[in-house]
Short mmCIF file of C-alpha atoms in Angstrom, two decimals:
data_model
loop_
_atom_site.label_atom_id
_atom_site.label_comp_id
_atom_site.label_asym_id
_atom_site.label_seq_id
_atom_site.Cartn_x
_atom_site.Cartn_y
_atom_site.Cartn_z
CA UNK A 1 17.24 -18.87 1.17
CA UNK A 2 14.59 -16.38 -0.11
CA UNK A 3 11.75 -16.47 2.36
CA UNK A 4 7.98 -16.54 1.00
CA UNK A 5 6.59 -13.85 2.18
CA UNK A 6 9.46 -11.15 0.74
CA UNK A 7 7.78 -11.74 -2.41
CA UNK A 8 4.56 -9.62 -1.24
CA UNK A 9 6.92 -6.29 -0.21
CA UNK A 10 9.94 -6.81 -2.70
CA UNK A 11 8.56 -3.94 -4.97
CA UNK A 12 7.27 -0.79 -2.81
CA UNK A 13 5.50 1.91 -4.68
CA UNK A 14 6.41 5.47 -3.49
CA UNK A 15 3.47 6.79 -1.68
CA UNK A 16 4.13 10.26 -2.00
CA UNK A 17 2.86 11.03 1.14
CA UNK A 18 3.88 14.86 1.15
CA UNK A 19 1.58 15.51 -1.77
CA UNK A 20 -1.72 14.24 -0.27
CA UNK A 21 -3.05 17.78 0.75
CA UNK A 22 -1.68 19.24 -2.39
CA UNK A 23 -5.14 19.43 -4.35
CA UNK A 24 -3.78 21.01 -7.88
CA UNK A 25 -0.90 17.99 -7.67
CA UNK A 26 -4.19 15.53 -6.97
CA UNK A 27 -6.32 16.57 -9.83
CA UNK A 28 -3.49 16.78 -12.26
CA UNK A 29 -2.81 12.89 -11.46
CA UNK A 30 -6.42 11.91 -11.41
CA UNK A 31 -6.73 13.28 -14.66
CA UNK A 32 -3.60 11.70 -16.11
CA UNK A 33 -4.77 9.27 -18.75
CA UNK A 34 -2.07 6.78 -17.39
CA UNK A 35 -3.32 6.84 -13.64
CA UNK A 36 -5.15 3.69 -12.82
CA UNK A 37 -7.54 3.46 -9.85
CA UNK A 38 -8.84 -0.03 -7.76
CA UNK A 39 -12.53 0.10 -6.83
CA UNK A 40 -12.86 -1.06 -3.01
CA UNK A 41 -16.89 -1.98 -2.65
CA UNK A 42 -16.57 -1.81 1.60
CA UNK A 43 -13.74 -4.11 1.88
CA UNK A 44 -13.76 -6.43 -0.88
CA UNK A 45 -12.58 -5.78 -4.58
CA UNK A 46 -13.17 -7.43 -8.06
CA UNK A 47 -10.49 -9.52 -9.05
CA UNK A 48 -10.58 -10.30 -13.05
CA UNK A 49 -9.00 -13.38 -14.73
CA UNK A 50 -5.54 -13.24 -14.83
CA UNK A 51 -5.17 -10.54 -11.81
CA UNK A 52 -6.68 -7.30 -10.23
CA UNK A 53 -8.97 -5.00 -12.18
CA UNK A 54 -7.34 -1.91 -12.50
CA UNK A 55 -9.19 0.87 -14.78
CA UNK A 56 -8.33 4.59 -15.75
CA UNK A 57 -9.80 7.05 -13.45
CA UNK A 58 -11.65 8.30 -16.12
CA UNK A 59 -14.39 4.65 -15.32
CA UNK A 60 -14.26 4.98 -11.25
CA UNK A 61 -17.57 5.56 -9.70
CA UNK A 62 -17.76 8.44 -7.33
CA UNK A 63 -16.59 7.48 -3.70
CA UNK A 64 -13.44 8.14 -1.85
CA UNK A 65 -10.33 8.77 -3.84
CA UNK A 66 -7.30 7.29 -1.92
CA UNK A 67 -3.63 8.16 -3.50
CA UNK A 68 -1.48 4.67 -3.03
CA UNK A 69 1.25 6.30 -4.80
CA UNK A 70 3.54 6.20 -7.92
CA UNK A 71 5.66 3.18 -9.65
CA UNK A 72 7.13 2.63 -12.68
CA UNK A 73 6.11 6.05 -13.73
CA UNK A 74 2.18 5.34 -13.14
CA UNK A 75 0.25 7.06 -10.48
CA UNK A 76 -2.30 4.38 -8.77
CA UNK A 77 -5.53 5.13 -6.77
CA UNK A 78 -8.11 3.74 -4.86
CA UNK A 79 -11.78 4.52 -5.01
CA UNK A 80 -13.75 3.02 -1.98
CA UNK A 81 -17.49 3.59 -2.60
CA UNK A 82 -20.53 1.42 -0.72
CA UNK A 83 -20.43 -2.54 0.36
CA UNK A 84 -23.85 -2.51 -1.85
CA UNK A 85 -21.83 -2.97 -4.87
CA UNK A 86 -20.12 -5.64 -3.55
CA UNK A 87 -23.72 -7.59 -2.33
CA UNK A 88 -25.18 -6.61 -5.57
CA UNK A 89 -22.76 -9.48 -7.64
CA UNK A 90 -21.42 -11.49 -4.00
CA UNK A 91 -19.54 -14.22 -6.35
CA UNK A 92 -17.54 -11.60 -8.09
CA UNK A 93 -16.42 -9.01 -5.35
CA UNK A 94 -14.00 -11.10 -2.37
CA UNK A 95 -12.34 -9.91 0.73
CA UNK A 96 -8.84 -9.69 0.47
CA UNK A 97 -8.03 -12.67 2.29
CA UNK A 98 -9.50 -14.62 -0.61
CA UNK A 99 -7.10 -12.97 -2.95
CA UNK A 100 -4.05 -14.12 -0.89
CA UNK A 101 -3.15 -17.37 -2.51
CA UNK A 102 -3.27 -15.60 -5.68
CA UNK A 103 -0.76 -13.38 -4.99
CA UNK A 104 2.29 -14.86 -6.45
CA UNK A 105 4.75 -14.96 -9.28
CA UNK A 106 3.75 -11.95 -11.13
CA UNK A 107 0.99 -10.89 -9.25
CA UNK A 108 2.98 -10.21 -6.25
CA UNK A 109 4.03 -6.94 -7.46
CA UNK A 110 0.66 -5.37 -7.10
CA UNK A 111 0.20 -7.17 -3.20
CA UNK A 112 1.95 -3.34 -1.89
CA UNK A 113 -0.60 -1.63 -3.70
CA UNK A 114 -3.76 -4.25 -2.94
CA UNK A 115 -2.61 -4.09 0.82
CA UNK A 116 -2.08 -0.51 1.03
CA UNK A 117 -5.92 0.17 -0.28
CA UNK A 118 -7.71 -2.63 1.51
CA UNK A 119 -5.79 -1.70 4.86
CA UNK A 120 -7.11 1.98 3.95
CA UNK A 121 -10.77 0.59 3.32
CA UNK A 122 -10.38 -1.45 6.68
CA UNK A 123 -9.98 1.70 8.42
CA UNK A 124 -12.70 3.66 6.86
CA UNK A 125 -15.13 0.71 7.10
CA UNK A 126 -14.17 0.70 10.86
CA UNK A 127 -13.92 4.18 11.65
CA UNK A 128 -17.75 5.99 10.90
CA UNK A 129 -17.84 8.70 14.12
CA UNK A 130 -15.40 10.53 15.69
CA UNK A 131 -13.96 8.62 19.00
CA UNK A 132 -14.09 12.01 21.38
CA UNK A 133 -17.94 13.25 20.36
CA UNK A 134 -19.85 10.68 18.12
CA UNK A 135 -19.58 13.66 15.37
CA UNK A 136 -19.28 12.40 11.41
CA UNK A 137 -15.99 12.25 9.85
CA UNK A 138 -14.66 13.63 6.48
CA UNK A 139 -11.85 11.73 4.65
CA UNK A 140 -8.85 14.65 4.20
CA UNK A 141 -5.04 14.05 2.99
CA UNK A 142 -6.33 12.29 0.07
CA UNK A 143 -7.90 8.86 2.37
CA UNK A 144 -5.45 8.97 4.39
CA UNK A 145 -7.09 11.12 7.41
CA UNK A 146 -10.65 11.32 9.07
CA UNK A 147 -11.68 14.35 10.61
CA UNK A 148 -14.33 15.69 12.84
CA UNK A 149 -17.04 17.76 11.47
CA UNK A 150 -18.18 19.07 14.57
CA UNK A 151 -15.11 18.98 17.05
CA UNK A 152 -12.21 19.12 14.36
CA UNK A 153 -10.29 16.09 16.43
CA UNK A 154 -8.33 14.20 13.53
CA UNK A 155 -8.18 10.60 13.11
CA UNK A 156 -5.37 8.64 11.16
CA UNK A 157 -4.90 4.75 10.49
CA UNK A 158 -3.34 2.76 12.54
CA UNK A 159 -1.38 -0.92 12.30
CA UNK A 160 -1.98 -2.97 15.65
CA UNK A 161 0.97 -4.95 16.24
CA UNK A 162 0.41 -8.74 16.23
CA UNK A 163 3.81 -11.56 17.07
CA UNK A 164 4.01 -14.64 15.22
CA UNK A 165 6.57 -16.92 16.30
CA UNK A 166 8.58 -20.14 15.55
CA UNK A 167 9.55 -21.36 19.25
CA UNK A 168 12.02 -24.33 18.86
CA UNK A 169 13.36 -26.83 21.45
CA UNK A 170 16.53 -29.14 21.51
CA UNK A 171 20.14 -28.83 20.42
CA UNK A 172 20.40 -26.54 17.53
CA UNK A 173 20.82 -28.15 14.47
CA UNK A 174 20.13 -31.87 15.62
CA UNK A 175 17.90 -34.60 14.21
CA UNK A 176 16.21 -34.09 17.37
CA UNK A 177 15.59 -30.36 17.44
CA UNK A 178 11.45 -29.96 17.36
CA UNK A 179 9.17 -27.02 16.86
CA UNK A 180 6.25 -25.73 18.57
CA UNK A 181 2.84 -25.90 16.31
CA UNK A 182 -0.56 -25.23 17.55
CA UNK A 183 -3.67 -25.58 15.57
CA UNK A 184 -7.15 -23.65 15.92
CA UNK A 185 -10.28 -25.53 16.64
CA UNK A 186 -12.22 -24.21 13.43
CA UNK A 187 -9.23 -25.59 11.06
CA UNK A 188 -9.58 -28.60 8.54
CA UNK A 189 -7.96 -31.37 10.01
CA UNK A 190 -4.14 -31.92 9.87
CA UNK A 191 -3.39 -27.77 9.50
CA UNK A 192 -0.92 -26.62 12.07
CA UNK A 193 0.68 -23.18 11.99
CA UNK A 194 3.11 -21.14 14.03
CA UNK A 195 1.76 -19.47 17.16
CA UNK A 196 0.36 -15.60 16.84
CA UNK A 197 -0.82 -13.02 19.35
CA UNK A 198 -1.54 -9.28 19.82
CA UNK A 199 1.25 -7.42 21.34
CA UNK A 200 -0.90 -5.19 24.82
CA UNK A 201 -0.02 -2.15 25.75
CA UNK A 202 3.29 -1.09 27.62
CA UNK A 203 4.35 -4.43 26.39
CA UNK A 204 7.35 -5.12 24.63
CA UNK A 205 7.63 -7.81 21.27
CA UNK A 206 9.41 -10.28 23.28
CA UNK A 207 7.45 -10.45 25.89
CA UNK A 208 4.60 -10.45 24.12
CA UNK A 209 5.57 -13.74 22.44
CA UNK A 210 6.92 -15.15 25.56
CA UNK A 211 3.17 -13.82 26.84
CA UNK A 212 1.35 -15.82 24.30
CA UNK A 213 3.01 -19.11 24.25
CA UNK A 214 2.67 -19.33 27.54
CA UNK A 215 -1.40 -18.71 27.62
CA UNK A 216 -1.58 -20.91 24.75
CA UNK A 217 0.66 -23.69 25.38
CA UNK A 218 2.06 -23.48 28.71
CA UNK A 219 5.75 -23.24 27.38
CA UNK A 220 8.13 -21.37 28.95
CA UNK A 221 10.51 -18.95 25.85
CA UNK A 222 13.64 -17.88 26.95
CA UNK A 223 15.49 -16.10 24.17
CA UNK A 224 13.27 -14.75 21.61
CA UNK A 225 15.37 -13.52 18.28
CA UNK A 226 13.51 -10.99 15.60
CA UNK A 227 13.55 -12.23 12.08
CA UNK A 228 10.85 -9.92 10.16
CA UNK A 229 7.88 -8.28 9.65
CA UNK A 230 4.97 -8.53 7.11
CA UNK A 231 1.68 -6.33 6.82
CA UNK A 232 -1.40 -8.06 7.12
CA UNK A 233 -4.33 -6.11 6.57
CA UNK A 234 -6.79 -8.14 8.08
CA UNK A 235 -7.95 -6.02 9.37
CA UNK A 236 -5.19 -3.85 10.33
CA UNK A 237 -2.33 -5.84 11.37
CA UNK A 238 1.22 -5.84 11.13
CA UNK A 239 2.98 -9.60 11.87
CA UNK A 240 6.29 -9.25 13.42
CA UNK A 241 7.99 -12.49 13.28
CA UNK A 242 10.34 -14.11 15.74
CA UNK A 243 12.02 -17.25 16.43
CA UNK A 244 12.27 -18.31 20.14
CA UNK A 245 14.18 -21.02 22.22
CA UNK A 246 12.14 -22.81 24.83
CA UNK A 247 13.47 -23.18 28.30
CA UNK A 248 10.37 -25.75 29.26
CA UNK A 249 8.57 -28.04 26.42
CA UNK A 250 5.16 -29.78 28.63
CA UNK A 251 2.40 -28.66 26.74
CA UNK A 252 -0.42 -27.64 28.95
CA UNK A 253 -3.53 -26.23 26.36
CA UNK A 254 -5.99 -23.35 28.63
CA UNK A 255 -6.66 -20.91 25.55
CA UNK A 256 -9.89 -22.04 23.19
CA UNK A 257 -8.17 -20.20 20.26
CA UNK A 258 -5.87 -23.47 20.45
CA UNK A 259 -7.35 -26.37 19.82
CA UNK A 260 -3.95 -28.50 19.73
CA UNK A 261 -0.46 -27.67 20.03
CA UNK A 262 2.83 -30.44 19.77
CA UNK A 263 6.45 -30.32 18.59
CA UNK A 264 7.69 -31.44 15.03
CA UNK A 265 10.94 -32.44 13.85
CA UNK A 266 12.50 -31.55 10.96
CA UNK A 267 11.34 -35.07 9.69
CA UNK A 268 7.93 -34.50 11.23
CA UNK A 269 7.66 -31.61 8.94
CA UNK A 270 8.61 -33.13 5.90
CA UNK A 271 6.87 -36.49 5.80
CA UNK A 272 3.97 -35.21 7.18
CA UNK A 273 4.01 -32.10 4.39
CA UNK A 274 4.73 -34.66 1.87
CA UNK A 275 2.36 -37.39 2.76
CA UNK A 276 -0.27 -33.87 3.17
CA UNK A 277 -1.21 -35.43 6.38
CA UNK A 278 0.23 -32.45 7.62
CA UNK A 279 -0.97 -28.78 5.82
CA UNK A 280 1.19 -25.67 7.09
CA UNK A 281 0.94 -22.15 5.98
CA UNK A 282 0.59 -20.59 2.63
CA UNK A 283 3.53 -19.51 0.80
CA UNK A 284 2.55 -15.60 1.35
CA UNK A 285 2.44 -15.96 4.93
CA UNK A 286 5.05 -14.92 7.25
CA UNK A 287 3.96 -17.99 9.00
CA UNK A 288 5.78 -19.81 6.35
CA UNK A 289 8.81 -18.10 6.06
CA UNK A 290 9.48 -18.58 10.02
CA UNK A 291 8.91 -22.25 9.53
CA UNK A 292 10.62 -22.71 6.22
CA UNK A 293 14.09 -21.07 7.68
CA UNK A 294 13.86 -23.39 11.11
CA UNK A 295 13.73 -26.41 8.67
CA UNK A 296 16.01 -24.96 6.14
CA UNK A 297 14.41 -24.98 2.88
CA UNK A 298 11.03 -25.25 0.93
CA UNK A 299 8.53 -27.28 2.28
CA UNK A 300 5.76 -28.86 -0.10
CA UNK A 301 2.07 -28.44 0.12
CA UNK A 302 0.18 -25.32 2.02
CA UNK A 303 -2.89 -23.81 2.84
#
């Protein structure tokens, strides 16, 4: 089955990243009639009916130039300039999380290109003095490194690794095989998703789910199986999905970030997705991919 969330990486863009410090390659691009460039206002953008506003480079306001890279034979940008454009007209400027359930069907082949500037604005947003002297940093390697005016220490993005999981119990395959759901306390009622967590340090993915479920649930994962991986620039995430076998299924809640948590059969899932009594995931999510291949096919309805 195709999973969901594929859709957002199934077209990559070349991101050229050996050319970012070449500065007569740069200009030559930016100056490219063809080249098209995505204003970033802090870290929300200005989607236009339809899609995302792209313009020639020729129209971008003065601010950071970011090279995403090349596809089908177009060079793309980012400019990131101040968050007061983006107060100035607050209805028309949204964070990228409100762009998510747009991205589908045709749209989905710009999500690589959205996500690689908005995880770029993220970090610049986030990242004002240098770490090792409280100096100010200039943006080098066209966006893609910070560096220390006064010290010279260099600063590059980084993606914190994050597990989401699908931890199922019972015989494989039977009516009676259930999944573990949790819910957070600030969710509409009836939306459940899969369990999620930050990996720590000197901790490996496994154990980082088997980590998490237990603080949130109480159940115990044995085997934990990798399926895939999504980024999720929100902030500056990157969702690496597993599916795990419990060896222990009492549910025992101690973590506030989970309001509720239970196990859903296959039936479970789809009368309560049809009836909508139930709400899971969007379709871009990983969330719903990892759900949607335990139950083996679509589900209706989502976030």
């Amino acid at each position: 089955m195709t999973l969901p969330h594929l859709a957002l990486v199934a077209d990559p863009h070349d991101r050229r990243g050996l050319l970012r410090t070449d500065d007569a390659w740069l200009a030559e691009r930016w100056d490219d009639p063809t080249s098209r460039v995505l204003v970033v206002s802090g870290t929300r953008i200005r989607p236009v009916e339809g899609g995302i506003e792209w313009l020639p480079t020729a129209q971008a306001p003065d601010g950071v130039r970011v090279l995403l890279g090349d596809r089908d034979g177009v060079t793309w940008w980012a400019v990131i300039v101040g968050s007061e454009l983006g107060r100035s007209e607050p209805d028309r400027w949204v964070p990228l999380r409100g762009l998510l359930p747009s991205f589908t069907d045709d749209l989905a082949r710009e999500a690589p290109l959205v996500f690689h500037a908005m995880g770029l604005a993220e970090w610049h947003a986030a990242h004002r003095h240098c770490p090792r002297c409280g100096g100010s940093l200039e943006p080098r390697a066209a966006g893609h490194e910070l560096v220390c005016r006064d010290c010279g220490k260099p600063q590059f993005p980084r993606s914190d690794p994050a597990v989401i999981m699908l931890i199922a119990a019972g015989e494989p395959g039977s009516p009676e095989e259930r999944c573990l759901l949790g819910r957070h306390p600030s969710w509409p009622a009836g939306r459940y998703s899969t369990l999620a967590g930050f990996c720590e340090p000197g901790e490996t993915l496994e154990d980082a789910v088997r980590r998490e479920v237990a603080e949130e649930t109480g159940v115990v994962v044995g085997e934990v199986t990798y399926v895939g991986n999504q980024p999720w620039p929100l902030p500056a995430s990157l969702m690496v999905g597993f599916h795990g076998r419990a060896i222990s299924e009492r549910v025992v809640l101690e973590d506030d970030d989970v309001e509720d948590a239970g196990w859903f059969t296959r039936e479970d899932l789809r009368r309560g997705a049809e009836s909508g009594e139930l709400v899971l995931p969007g379709g871009v999510s990983i969330s719903r991919s990892l759900i949607e291949l335990w139950f083996g096919g679509p589900l209706p309805g989502s976030w």
